[in-house]
């Protein structure tokens, strides 16, 4: 799938960050070795007030939705009301990023048909 390529994902993440969504944490593309040595990537997000690593993965088959995986933590995280409000904003940005990646991949697949 062309939308699994590292360079493609990196360009989309950079385009998304220029849209100005609020983000206190970080978004990056992690290099992966794909099938037959393909140069693929995985989008990762780290929230500012949470040690949880979050991954956004493309679907295994065309037409399916991108998914968000929250890695497990060893310890509980306690947050005050203001931190929860900030977290809610970051989760809204995460959702927007996932929808953005979904749209970009559907557009790319349609152009390559």
Coordinates of N, CA, C and O in Angstrom, one line a residue:
X1 N 0.8 -1.2 0.0 CA 0.0 0.0 0.0 C 0.9 1.2 0.0 O 1.7 1.4 0.9
X2 N 0.6 2.2 -0.9 CA 1.5 3.3 -1.0 C 1.5 4.2 0.2 O 2.4 5.0 0.5
X3 N 0.4 4.2 1.0 CA 0.2 5.1 2.1 C 1.0 4.5 3.3 O 0.9 5.1 4.4
X4 N 1.7 3.4 3.2 CA 2.5 2.9 4.3 C 3.9 3.4 4.2 O 4.7 3.2 5.1
X5 N 4.3 4.0 3.1 CA 5.7 4.4 2.9 C 6.0 5.5 3.9 O 5.3 6.4 4.1
X6 N 7.2 5.4 4.4 CA 7.7 6.3 5.4 C 7.6 7.8 4.9 O 7.1 8.7 5.5
X7 N 8.1 8.0 3.7 CA 8.2 9.4 3.1 C 6.8 9.9 2.9 O 6.5 11.1 3.2
X8 N 5.8 9.1 2.5 CA 4.4 9.6 2.4 C 3.8 9.9 3.7 O 3.3 11.0 3.9
X9 N 4.0 9.1 4.7 CA 3.5 9.4 6.0 C 4.1 10.6 6.6 O 3.5 11.4 7.2
X10 N 5.4 10.8 6.4 CA 6.1 11.9 6.9 C 5.6 13.2 6.3 O 5.4 14.2 7.0
X11 N 5.4 13.2 5.0 CA 4.8 14.4 4.3 C 3.4 14.7 4.8 O 3.1 15.9 5.1
X12 N 2.6 13.7 5.1 CA 1.2 13.9 5.6 C 1.3 14.5 7.0 O 0.5 15.3 7.3
X13 N 2.2 13.9 7.9 CA 2.3 14.4 9.2 C 2.7 15.9 9.2 O 2.2 16.7 9.9
X14 N 3.7 16.2 8.4 CA 4.1 17.6 8.3 C 3.0 18.5 7.8 O 2.8 19.6 8.3
X15 N 2.2 18.0 6.8 CA 1.1 18.8 6.3 C 0.0 19.0 7.4 O -0.5 20.1 7.6
X16 N -0.2 18.0 8.2 CA -1.2 18.1 9.3 C -0.7 19.1 10.3 O -1.6 19.9 10.8
X17 N 0.5 19.1 10.7 CA 1.0 20.0 11.7 C 0.9 21.5 11.2 O 0.7 22.3 12.1
X18 N 1.0 21.7 9.9 CA 0.8 23.1 9.4 C -0.6 23.5 9.5 O -0.9 24.7 9.3
X19 N -1.6 22.6 9.7 CA -3.0 23.0 9.8 C -3.3 23.8 11.1 O -4.3 24.4 11.2
X20 N -2.4 23.7 12.0 CA -2.5 24.5 13.3 C -3.4 23.9 14.4 O -3.8 24.6 15.3
X21 N -3.6 22.6 14.3 CA -4.3 21.9 15.4 C -3.5 22.1 16.7 O -2.2 22.0 16.7
X22 N -4.1 22.3 17.9 CA -3.4 22.4 19.1 C -2.7 21.1 19.5 O -3.4 20.1 19.4
X23 N -1.5 21.2 19.9 CA -0.7 20.0 20.2 C 0.4 20.4 21.2 O 1.3 21.2 20.9
X24 N 0.3 19.8 22.4 CA 1.4 20.1 23.4 C 2.4 18.9 23.4 O 3.5 19.1 23.8
X25 N 2.0 17.8 22.9 CA 2.9 16.6 22.8 C 3.6 16.6 21.5 O 4.0 17.7 21.0
X26 N 3.8 15.4 21.0 CA 4.6 15.3 19.7 C 4.0 14.3 18.8 O 3.4 13.3 19.3
X27 N 4.2 14.5 17.5 CA 3.8 13.5 16.5 C 5.1 13.2 15.7 O 5.8 14.1 15.3
X28 N 5.3 11.9 15.4 CA 6.4 11.6 14.6 C 6.1 10.3 13.8 O 5.1 9.6 14.1
X29 N 6.9 10.0 12.8 CA 6.8 8.8 12.0 C 8.0 7.9 12.4 O 9.1 8.4 12.3
X30 N 7.7 6.7 12.8 CA 8.7 5.8 13.2 C 9.0 4.8 12.0 O 8.1 4.3 11.4
X31 N 10.3 4.7 11.6 CA 10.6 3.8 10.5 C 10.3 2.4 10.9 O 10.5 2.0 12.0
X32 N 9.9 1.6 9.9 CA 9.6 0.2 10.1 C 10.1 -0.5 8.8 O 10.1 0.0 7.7
X33 N 10.5 -1.8 9.0 CA 10.8 -2.6 7.9 C 9.6 -3.3 7.4 O 9.1 -4.2 8.2
X34 N 9.1 -3.0 6.3 CA 7.9 -3.6 5.8 C 8.2 -4.9 5.1 O 9.3 -5.4 5.1
X35 N 7.2 -5.4 4.4 CA 7.3 -6.7 3.7 C 8.3 -6.5 2.6 O 8.4 -5.5 1.9
X36 N 9.2 -7.5 2.4 CA 10.2 -7.5 1.3 C 11.1 -6.3 1.4 O 11.5 -5.7 0.4
X37 N 11.4 -5.8 2.6 CA 12.3 -4.7 2.8 C 11.7 -3.3 2.4 O 12.4 -2.4 2.3
X38 N 10.4 -3.2 2.3 CA 9.8 -2.0 2.0 C 10.0 -0.9 3.1 O 10.1 -1.3 4.3
X39 N 10.2 0.3 2.7 CA 10.5 1.4 3.6 C 9.2 2.0 4.1 O 8.6 2.9 3.6
X40 N 8.7 1.4 5.2 CA 7.4 1.8 5.7 C 7.5 2.5 7.0 O 8.6 2.6 7.6
X41 N 6.4 3.1 7.5 CA 6.5 3.9 8.7 C 5.2 3.7 9.5 O 4.2 3.1 9.0
X42 N 5.2 4.1 10.8 CA 4.1 4.1 11.7 C 4.0 5.4 12.3 O 5.0 5.9 12.8
X43 N 2.8 6.0 12.4 CA 2.7 7.3 13.0 C 2.5 7.1 14.5 O 1.7 6.3 14.9
X44 N 3.2 7.9 15.3 CA 3.2 7.8 16.7 C 2.9 9.2 17.3 O 3.4 10.2 16.8
X45 N 2.2 9.2 18.4 CA 1.9 10.5 19.1 C 2.2 10.3 20.6 O 1.8 9.2 21.1
X46 N 2.8 11.2 21.2 CA 3.0 11.2 22.6 C 2.3 12.5 23.2 O 2.5 13.6 22.8
X47 N 1.4 12.2 24.2 CA 0.7 13.3 24.8 C 1.5 13.9 25.9 O 2.3 13.2 26.5
X48 N 1.4 15.2 26.1 CA 2.2 15.9 27.1 C 2.1 15.4 28.5 O 3.1 15.1 29.2
X49 N 0.9 15.2 29.0 CA 0.7 14.8 30.4 C 0.5 13.3 30.6 O 0.0 12.9 31.6
X50 N 0.9 12.5 29.6 CA 0.6 11.1 29.7 C 1.8 10.3 29.2 O 2.3 10.6 28.1
X51 N 2.3 9.3 29.9 CA 3.5 8.5 29.3 C 3.0 7.5 28.3 O 3.9 6.8 27.8
X52 N 1.8 7.5 28.0 CA 1.3 6.5 27.0 C 1.7 6.8 25.6 O 1.6 7.9 25.1
X53 N 2.3 5.8 25.0 CA 2.6 5.9 23.5 C 1.4 5.5 22.7 O 0.7 4.5 23.0
X54 N 1.1 6.3 21.7 CA -0.1 6.1 20.9 C 0.4 5.9 19.5 O 1.2 6.6 19.0
X55 N -0.2 4.9 18.8 CA 0.2 4.6 17.4 C -1.1 4.7 16.6 O -2.1 4.3 17.0
X56 N -0.9 5.3 15.4 CA -2.0 5.4 14.4 C -1.6 4.5 13.2 O -0.6 4.7 12.6
X57 N -2.4 3.5 13.0 CA -2.0 2.5 11.9 C -3.0 2.5 10.8 O -4.2 2.6 11.0
X58 N -2.4 2.3 9.6 CA -3.3 2.2 8.4 C -4.0 0.9 8.4 O -3.6 -0.1 9.1
X59 N -5.1 0.8 7.7 CA -5.9 -0.5 7.7 C -5.1 -1.6 7.0 O -4.2 -1.3 6.1
X60 N -5.4 -2.8 7.3 CA -4.7 -3.9 6.7 C -5.3 -4.1 5.2 O -4.6 -4.6 4.4
X61 N -6.5 -3.7 5.0 CA -7.1 -3.8 3.7 C -7.7 -2.4 3.3 O -8.2 -1.7 4.1
X62 N -7.7 -2.1 2.0 CA -8.3 -0.8 1.5 C -9.7 -0.7 1.9 O -10.5 -1.7 2.0
X63 N -10.2 0.5 2.2 CA -11.6 0.7 2.6 C -11.8 0.6 4.1 O -12.9 1.1 4.6
X64 N -10.9 0.0 4.9 CA -11.1 -0.1 6.3 C -10.6 1.2 6.9 O -9.9 2.0 6.3
X65 N -10.9 1.4 8.2 CA -10.6 2.6 8.9 C -9.2 2.5 9.5 O -8.7 1.5 9.9
X66 N -8.5 3.7 9.6 CA -7.2 3.7 10.3 C -7.6 3.6 11.8 O -8.7 3.9 12.2
X67 N -6.7 3.0 12.6 CA -7.0 2.7 14.0 C -5.9 3.4 14.9 O -4.8 3.6 14.5
X68 N -6.3 3.6 16.1 CA -5.5 4.2 17.1 C -5.3 3.2 18.2 O -6.2 2.6 18.7
X69 N -4.0 3.0 18.5 CA -3.7 2.0 19.6 C -3.0 2.8 20.8 O -2.0 3.5 20.5
X70 N -3.5 2.6 22.0 CA -3.0 3.2 23.2 C -2.2 2.1 23.8 O -2.8 1.1 24.3
X71 N -0.9 2.2 23.9 CA 0.0 1.2 24.6 C -0.3 1.2 26.1 O -0.6 2.2 26.7
X72 N -0.3 0.0 26.7 CA -0.5 -0.1 28.1 C 0.5 0.6 29.0 O 1.7 0.7 28.5
X73 N 0.1 1.0 30.2 CA 1.1 1.6 31.1 C 1.2 0.7 32.3 O 0.3 -0.1 32.7
X74 N 2.3 0.8 33.0 CA 2.6 0.1 34.2 C 1.9 0.7 35.4 O 1.6 0.0 36.4
X75 N 1.8 2.0 35.4 CA 1.3 2.8 36.5 C 0.1 3.6 36.1 O 0.0 4.1 35.0
X76 N -0.8 3.8 37.0 CA -1.9 4.7 36.8 C -1.5 6.2 36.6 O -0.4 6.5 37.2
X77 N -2.2 6.9 35.9 CA -1.9 8.4 35.7 C -3.1 9.1 36.4 O -4.2 8.9 36.1
X78 N -2.7 10.1 37.3 CA -3.6 10.9 38.0 C -3.5 12.3 37.4 O -2.4 12.9 37.3
X79 N -4.7 12.9 37.0 CA -4.7 14.2 36.5 C -5.7 15.1 37.1 O -6.8 14.6 37.5
X80 N -5.4 16.4 37.3 CA -6.4 17.3 37.8 C -7.3 17.8 36.7 O -7.1 17.4 35.5
X81 N -8.3 18.6 37.0 CA -9.3 19.0 36.0 C -8.7 19.7 34.8 O -9.0 19.5 33.7
X82 N -7.7 20.6 35.1 CA -7.1 21.4 34.0 C -6.3 20.5 33.1 O -6.3 20.7 31.9
X83 N -5.6 19.5 33.7 CA -4.9 18.5 32.8 C -5.8 17.6 32.0 O -5.5 17.3 30.9
X84 N -6.9 17.3 32.6 CA -7.9 16.5 31.8 C -8.5 17.3 30.6 O -8.6 16.8 29.5
X85 N -8.7 18.6 30.9 CA -9.2 19.5 29.8 C -8.1 19.5 28.7 O -8.5 19.5 27.5
X86 N -6.9 19.7 29.1 CA -5.8 19.7 28.1 C -5.7 18.4 27.3 O -5.5 18.3 26.1
X87 N -5.8 17.3 28.1 CA -5.8 16.0 27.5 C -7.0 15.8 26.5 O -6.8 15.2 25.4
X88 N -8.1 16.3 26.8 CA -9.3 16.2 25.9 C -9.0 16.9 24.6 O -9.3 16.5 23.5
X89 N -8.3 18.1 24.7 CA -7.9 18.8 23.5 C -6.9 18.0 22.6 O -7.0 18.0 21.4
X90 N -6.0 17.4 23.3 CA -5.0 16.6 22.5 C -5.6 15.4 21.9 O -5.3 15.0 20.8
X91 N -6.6 14.8 22.6 CA -7.3 13.6 22.0 C -8.2 14.1 20.8 O -8.3 13.3 19.8
X92 N -8.7 15.3 20.8 CA -9.4 15.8 19.7 C -8.5 16.0 18.5 O -8.8 15.7 17.4
X93 N -7.2 16.5 18.8 CA -6.2 16.6 17.7 C -5.9 15.2 17.2 O -5.7 15.0 16.0
X94 N -5.7 14.2 18.1 CA -5.4 12.9 17.7 C -6.5 12.3 16.7 O -6.2 11.7 15.7
X95 N -7.7 12.6 17.1 CA -8.9 12.1 16.3 C -8.8 12.8 14.9 O -9.0 12.2 13.9
X96 N -8.5 14.1 14.9 CA -8.4 14.9 13.6 C -7.3 14.3 12.8 O -7.4 14.2 11.6
X97 N -6.2 14.0 13.4 CA -5.0 13.4 12.7 C -5.4 12.1 12.0 O -5.1 11.8 10.9
X98 N -6.1 11.2 12.8 CA -6.5 9.9 12.3 C -7.4 10.1 11.1 O -7.3 9.5 10.0
X99 N -8.4 11.0 11.2 CA -9.3 11.3 10.1 C -8.6 11.9 8.9 O -8.9 11.6 7.7
X100 N -7.6 12.8 9.1 CA -6.8 13.3 8.1 C -6.0 12.2 7.3 O -6.0 12.2 6.1
X101 N -5.4 11.3 8.0 CA -4.7 10.2 7.4 C -5.6 9.3 6.6 O -5.3 8.9 5.5
X102 N -6.8 9.1 7.1 CA -7.8 8.3 6.4 C -8.1 9.0 5.1 O -8.1 8.3 4.0
X103 N -8.4 10.3 5.1 CA -8.8 11.0 3.9 C -7.6 11.0 2.9 O -7.8 10.7 1.7
X104 N -6.4 11.3 3.4 CA -5.2 11.3 2.5 C -5.0 9.9 1.8 O -4.7 9.9 0.6
X105 N -5.1 8.8 2.6 CA -4.9 7.5 2.0 C -6.0 7.2 1.0 O -5.7 6.6 0.0
X106 N -7.2 7.5 1.3 CA -8.3 7.3 0.3 C -8.1 8.1 -1.0 O -8.3 7.5 -2.1
X107 N -7.6 9.3 -0.9 CA -7.3 10.1 -2.0 C -6.2 9.5 -2.9 O -6.3 9.4 -4.1
X108 N -5.2 9.0 -2.2 CA -4.0 8.4 -2.8 C -4.4 7.1 -3.5 O -4.0 6.9 -4.7
X109 N -5.2 6.3 -2.9 CA -5.6 5.0 -3.5 C -6.5 5.4 -4.8 O -6.4 4.7 -5.8
X110 N -7.4 6.3 -4.7 CA -8.2 6.7 -5.8 C -7.4 7.2 -7.0 O -7.7 6.9 -8.1
X111 N -6.3 8.0 -6.7 CA -5.5 8.5 -7.8 C -4.6 7.4 -8.4 O -4.3 7.5 -9.6
X112 N -4.3 6.3 -7.7 CA -3.4 5.3 -8.2 C -4.2 4.2 -8.9 O -3.6 3.2 -9.3
X113 N -5.5 4.2 -8.9 CA -6.3 3.2 -9.6 C -6.3 3.3 -11.1 O -6.2 4.2 -11.7

